[in-house]
Amino acid sequence: MRINKNRKPGALIFTGYGINCDYETQYACSIAGFDARRFHLNDILENPVSIMDYKLIVFPGGFSFGDDLGAGVAFAAKIKYSRPADGERLMDVLLEFVEGDRLILGICNGFQILVRLGLVPAINRNYGKQEIALAPNKVGYFIDRWVTLKINDSSKCVFTRGLSFLKLPVRHGEGRVLAKNSEVLQRISDNNQIVVQYCDEDGRVREDFPINPNGSVYSIAGICDHTGRIFGLMPHPEAAIFHYNYPDWTSKKGMLGDIYGDGLMIFKNGFEYVR
């Protein structure tokens, strides 16, 4: 069989049940170089798509199941306990996917889903066990604003390689990162699994509002697993692909020139890794 070496690596974007950033995420993946396709969770369960054919899985932002039981709770439960037509739990398929040197990205509600699934931080490869939570914002209301993020250059995170700072929007009601206990918090800090933190314009990590919009401990905006191949963050990179996505777009100069915004680099790094 002749292998088509020019075939683009595939990105699978989950959608359905209140997820509403799937089109933007698909477009961001496509611009970065992926063959990006959207699949409703039911379609994957009822007519199984071979997840293993893809190099990247993205859980986009939105409000899955209306956040009725808590952000990401119902969607994560459906993945944990549902079985596709071939009889294998979808959660087991995801764990097999992780073992194959592939990537998973969770954005906002997608981050909340990854946390509920125990795919991050997964200390000591303990996938499936929830060790952190994303609680309601400390200020008590929904936050929709732009934030500055400082990148941990000691992190193994694939998606942030070569980056120092990002400016991205947040829009969530439950984004406050809390750890199960001080030991978990210390472990993810020592392991450099804290990937991005809220900071001011001078690059100083701060915990005061509105620099830290939700009250996250250590001003955490995103974390990865021990491999750096699974990354969850609250800010929306797919909403900052072009410089004119920014409120100051008339003077914005993106990291890739005059056209592109900071968010595209998250997807470009993922593409460069799997390519």
Coordinates of C-alpha atoms in Angstrom, one line a residue:
M1 CA 0.0 0.0 0.0
R2 CA 1.3 3.4 -0.9
I3 CA 1.1 5.9 2.0
N4 CA 0.1 9.4 1.2
K5 CA 2.9 11.4 3.0
N6 CA 1.2 14.7 2.1
R7 CA -1.9 13.9 4.2
K8 CA -2.5 16.4 6.9
P9 CA -2.6 15.2 10.5
G10 CA -6.1 15.0 11.7
A11 CA -7.8 17.0 14.5
L12 CA -11.1 15.7 16.0
I13 CA -13.2 18.4 17.7
F14 CA -16.0 17.2 20.0
T15 CA -19.3 19.0 19.8
G16 CA -22.9 18.7 21.0
Y17 CA -24.9 19.3 24.2
G18 CA -24.3 23.0 24.5
I19 CA -20.7 23.2 23.3
N20 CA -20.6 26.4 21.2
C21 CA -17.0 27.1 20.2
D22 CA -16.6 24.1 18.0
Y23 CA -16.6 26.0 14.7
E24 CA -14.1 28.5 15.8
T25 CA -11.9 25.7 17.2
Q26 CA -12.2 23.7 14.0
Y27 CA -11.2 26.8 12.0
A28 CA -8.2 27.5 14.3
C29 CA -7.0 23.9 13.8
S30 CA -7.4 24.2 10.1
I31 CA -5.4 27.5 9.9
A32 CA -2.7 25.8 11.9
G33 CA -2.4 23.0 9.4
F34 CA -4.7 20.2 10.6
D35 CA -7.3 18.3 8.7
A36 CA -9.9 19.4 11.3
R37 CA -13.3 17.7 11.7
R38 CA -16.2 18.2 14.1
F39 CA -18.0 15.2 15.6
H40 CA -21.1 15.1 17.8
L41 CA -20.5 12.9 20.8
N42 CA -23.6 10.8 19.9
D43 CA -22.2 10.2 16.4
I44 CA -19.0 8.8 17.9
L45 CA -21.0 6.6 20.3
E46 CA -23.5 5.3 17.8
N47 CA -21.4 5.1 14.7
P48 CA -17.9 4.9 16.0
V49 CA -15.3 7.1 14.4
S50 CA -11.8 5.7 14.7
I51 CA -10.3 8.2 17.2
M52 CA -7.0 6.6 16.6
D53 CA -6.9 8.0 13.1
Y54 CA -6.4 11.5 14.6
K55 CA -3.4 13.2 16.2
L56 CA -5.2 15.8 18.2
I57 CA -8.5 15.7 20.1
V58 CA -10.0 19.1 21.2
F59 CA -12.7 19.6 23.8
P60 CA -13.9 23.1 22.9
G61 CA -15.5 25.8 25.1
G62 CA -19.2 26.3 25.7
F63 CA -21.8 25.2 28.3
S64 CA -22.2 21.4 27.9
F65 CA -25.5 20.3 29.3
G66 CA -26.1 23.9 30.4
D67 CA -23.7 23.4 33.3
D68 CA -26.8 22.2 35.2
L69 CA -24.8 19.7 37.4
G70 CA -21.7 21.8 37.4
A71 CA -19.4 22.7 34.5
G72 CA -18.3 19.7 32.5
V73 CA -19.9 17.1 34.9
A74 CA -22.5 15.6 32.6
F75 CA -20.3 15.6 29.5
A76 CA -17.5 13.9 31.4
A77 CA -19.9 11.3 32.8
K78 CA -21.2 10.5 29.4
I79 CA -17.6 9.8 28.2
K80 CA -16.7 7.8 31.3
Y81 CA -19.7 5.4 31.2
S82 CA -20.9 5.3 27.6
R83 CA -19.9 2.4 25.3
P84 CA -19.7 2.8 21.6
A85 CA -21.1 0.1 19.3
D86 CA -17.9 -1.9 19.6
G87 CA -18.5 -2.3 23.3
E88 CA -15.3 -0.6 24.6
R89 CA -15.8 2.4 27.0
L90 CA -15.1 5.7 25.3
M91 CA -12.9 6.6 28.3
D92 CA -10.8 3.5 27.7
V93 CA -10.4 4.6 24.1
L94 CA -9.3 8.0 25.2
L95 CA -6.7 6.5 27.5
E96 CA -5.4 4.4 24.7
F97 CA -5.3 7.5 22.5
V98 CA -3.1 9.2 25.2
E99 CA -0.6 6.3 25.2
G100 CA 0.0 6.8 21.5
D101 CA 2.0 10.0 21.7
R102 CA -1.0 12.0 20.6
L103 CA -2.4 15.3 21.9
I104 CA -5.5 16.5 23.8
L105 CA -6.5 20.1 24.3
G106 CA -9.3 21.3 26.5
I107 CA -10.5 24.9 26.3
C108 CA -12.7 26.5 29.0
N109 CA -15.6 24.0 29.3
G110 CA -13.2 21.5 27.6
F111 CA -10.7 22.2 30.5
Q112 CA -13.5 21.5 32.9
I113 CA -14.2 18.2 31.2
L114 CA -10.6 17.2 31.3
V115 CA -10.5 17.9 35.0
R116 CA -13.6 15.8 35.6
L117 CA -12.2 13.0 33.5
G118 CA -8.9 13.1 35.5
L119 CA -6.8 13.6 32.4
V120 CA -5.1 16.5 34.0
P121 CA -3.1 16.8 36.1
A122 CA -2.9 13.0 36.3
I123 CA -0.1 13.0 38.8
N124 CA 2.1 9.8 38.6
R125 CA 0.1 8.9 35.4
N126 CA -2.9 8.4 37.6
Y127 CA -5.4 9.1 34.7
G128 CA -9.1 8.9 35.6
K129 CA -8.8 10.4 39.1
Q130 CA -10.0 13.9 39.7
E131 CA -7.4 15.8 41.7
I132 CA -8.3 19.5 41.1
A133 CA -11.6 21.3 40.6
L134 CA -12.8 24.4 38.7
A135 CA -15.1 26.2 41.1
P136 CA -17.3 29.2 40.6
N137 CA -15.5 32.5 40.1
K138 CA -14.6 34.1 43.5
V139 CA -16.3 37.3 42.5
G140 CA -19.5 35.4 42.2
Y141 CA -20.4 36.3 38.6
F142 CA -19.6 35.4 35.0
I143 CA -16.4 37.0 33.7
D144 CA -15.9 38.1 30.1
R145 CA -12.6 40.0 29.6
W146 CA -9.1 39.9 28.1
V147 CA -6.2 38.6 30.3
T148 CA -2.5 38.4 30.0
L149 CA -0.8 35.1 30.6
K150 CA 2.7 34.2 31.7
I151 CA 4.1 31.0 30.3
N152 CA 6.1 28.6 32.4
D153 CA 9.1 28.0 30.2
S154 CA 10.1 25.0 32.4
S155 CA 6.9 23.2 31.5
K156 CA 6.8 20.2 29.2
C157 CA 3.6 21.5 27.6
V158 CA 3.7 20.9 23.9
F159 CA 1.3 23.7 23.1
T160 CA 3.3 26.5 24.7
R161 CA 6.8 25.8 23.4
G162 CA 8.8 28.9 22.7
L163 CA 6.2 31.2 24.2
S164 CA 6.6 33.7 27.0
F165 CA 3.3 35.6 27.2
L166 CA -0.1 35.4 25.6
K167 CA -3.1 37.8 25.5
L168 CA -6.4 35.9 25.3
P169 CA -10.0 36.3 26.3
V170 CA -11.7 34.5 29.2
R171 CA -15.5 34.0 29.4
H172 CA -16.6 31.7 32.1
G173 CA -18.5 31.4 35.4
E174 CA -16.6 28.5 36.9
G175 CA -12.8 29.0 36.3
R176 CA -11.3 29.1 39.8
V177 CA -8.7 26.4 40.0
L178 CA -8.6 24.6 43.4
A179 CA -6.6 21.6 44.4
K180 CA -7.9 18.7 46.4
N181 CA -5.2 19.4 49.0
S182 CA -1.9 21.2 49.5
E183 CA 0.1 18.1 48.5
V184 CA -1.6 18.0 45.0
L185 CA -0.9 21.7 44.6
Q186 CA 2.7 21.3 45.6
R187 CA 3.2 18.3 43.2
I188 CA 1.8 20.0 40.1
S189 CA 3.9 23.0 41.0
D190 CA 7.1 21.0 41.5
N191 CA 6.4 19.0 38.3
N192 CA 6.0 22.2 36.3
Q193 CA 2.5 21.2 35.3
I194 CA 1.3 24.7 36.0
V195 CA 1.6 26.0 32.4
V196 CA 0.0 29.4 32.3
Q197 CA -0.7 32.0 35.0
Y198 CA -2.6 35.3 35.0
C199 CA -0.2 38.2 35.1
D200 CA -0.2 42.0 34.7
E201 CA 1.1 43.9 31.7
D202 CA 4.6 43.9 33.2
G203 CA 4.6 40.1 33.4
R204 CA 4.2 39.9 37.2
V205 CA 2.0 37.0 38.4
R206 CA -0.7 38.4 40.6
E207 CA -3.7 37.0 42.5
D208 CA -5.8 40.2 42.8
F209 CA -8.9 40.9 40.7
P210 CA -9.2 41.6 37.9
I211 CA -5.6 40.4 36.9
N212 CA -6.6 37.0 38.2
P213 CA -10.3 37.1 37.1
N214 CA -11.6 34.1 38.9
G215 CA -9.5 33.7 42.1
S216 CA -7.5 30.6 41.0
V217 CA -4.9 29.5 43.5
Y218 CA -1.5 30.5 42.3
S219 CA -3.3 32.4 39.6
I220 CA -3.4 29.2 37.5
A221 CA -5.0 29.6 34.1
G222 CA -4.0 26.2 32.7
I223 CA -2.2 23.0 33.5
C224 CA -0.9 19.9 31.7
D225 CA -0.4 16.3 32.5
H226 CA 3.1 14.9 33.2
T227 CA 3.9 14.4 29.5
G228 CA 2.9 17.9 28.4
R229 CA 0.7 16.3 25.7
I230 CA -2.6 17.0 27.5
F231 CA -3.3 20.6 28.1
G232 CA -6.3 22.4 29.6
L233 CA -6.7 26.1 30.0
M234 CA -9.6 28.5 30.8
P235 CA -8.7 31.3 28.3
H236 CA -9.8 30.9 24.6
P237 CA -7.0 30.7 22.1
E238 CA -9.5 30.1 19.3
A239 CA -11.0 33.5 19.9
A240 CA -7.6 35.2 19.3
I241 CA -6.5 33.9 16.0
F242 CA -6.4 37.2 14.1
H243 CA -5.2 40.5 15.3
Y244 CA -8.6 42.1 14.6
N245 CA -10.2 39.7 17.3
Y246 CA -8.5 42.0 19.9
P247 CA -10.3 45.0 21.4
D248 CA -7.2 47.1 20.4
W249 CA -6.9 45.5 17.0
T250 CA -6.1 48.7 15.2
S251 CA -2.7 48.8 16.9
K252 CA -2.3 45.0 17.5
K253 CA 0.7 43.3 16.1
G254 CA 0.4 39.6 16.3
M255 CA 3.1 37.1 17.2
L256 CA 3.1 35.9 13.6
G257 CA 3.1 39.3 12.0
D258 CA 0.3 41.8 11.2
I259 CA -2.4 39.2 10.5
Y260 CA -2.4 36.6 13.3
G261 CA -3.1 36.8 17.0
D262 CA -1.5 35.1 20.0
G263 CA -4.0 32.3 20.1
L264 CA -2.9 30.7 16.9
M265 CA 0.5 29.7 18.4
I266 CA -1.2 27.2 20.7
F267 CA -2.6 25.3 17.6
K268 CA 0.6 25.8 15.6
N269 CA 2.7 24.3 18.3
G270 CA 0.4 21.3 18.4
F271 CA 0.6 20.9 14.6
E272 CA 4.4 21.1 14.6
Y273 CA 4.6 18.4 17.3
V274 CA 2.4 15.9 15.5
R275 CA 3.8 16.7 12.0

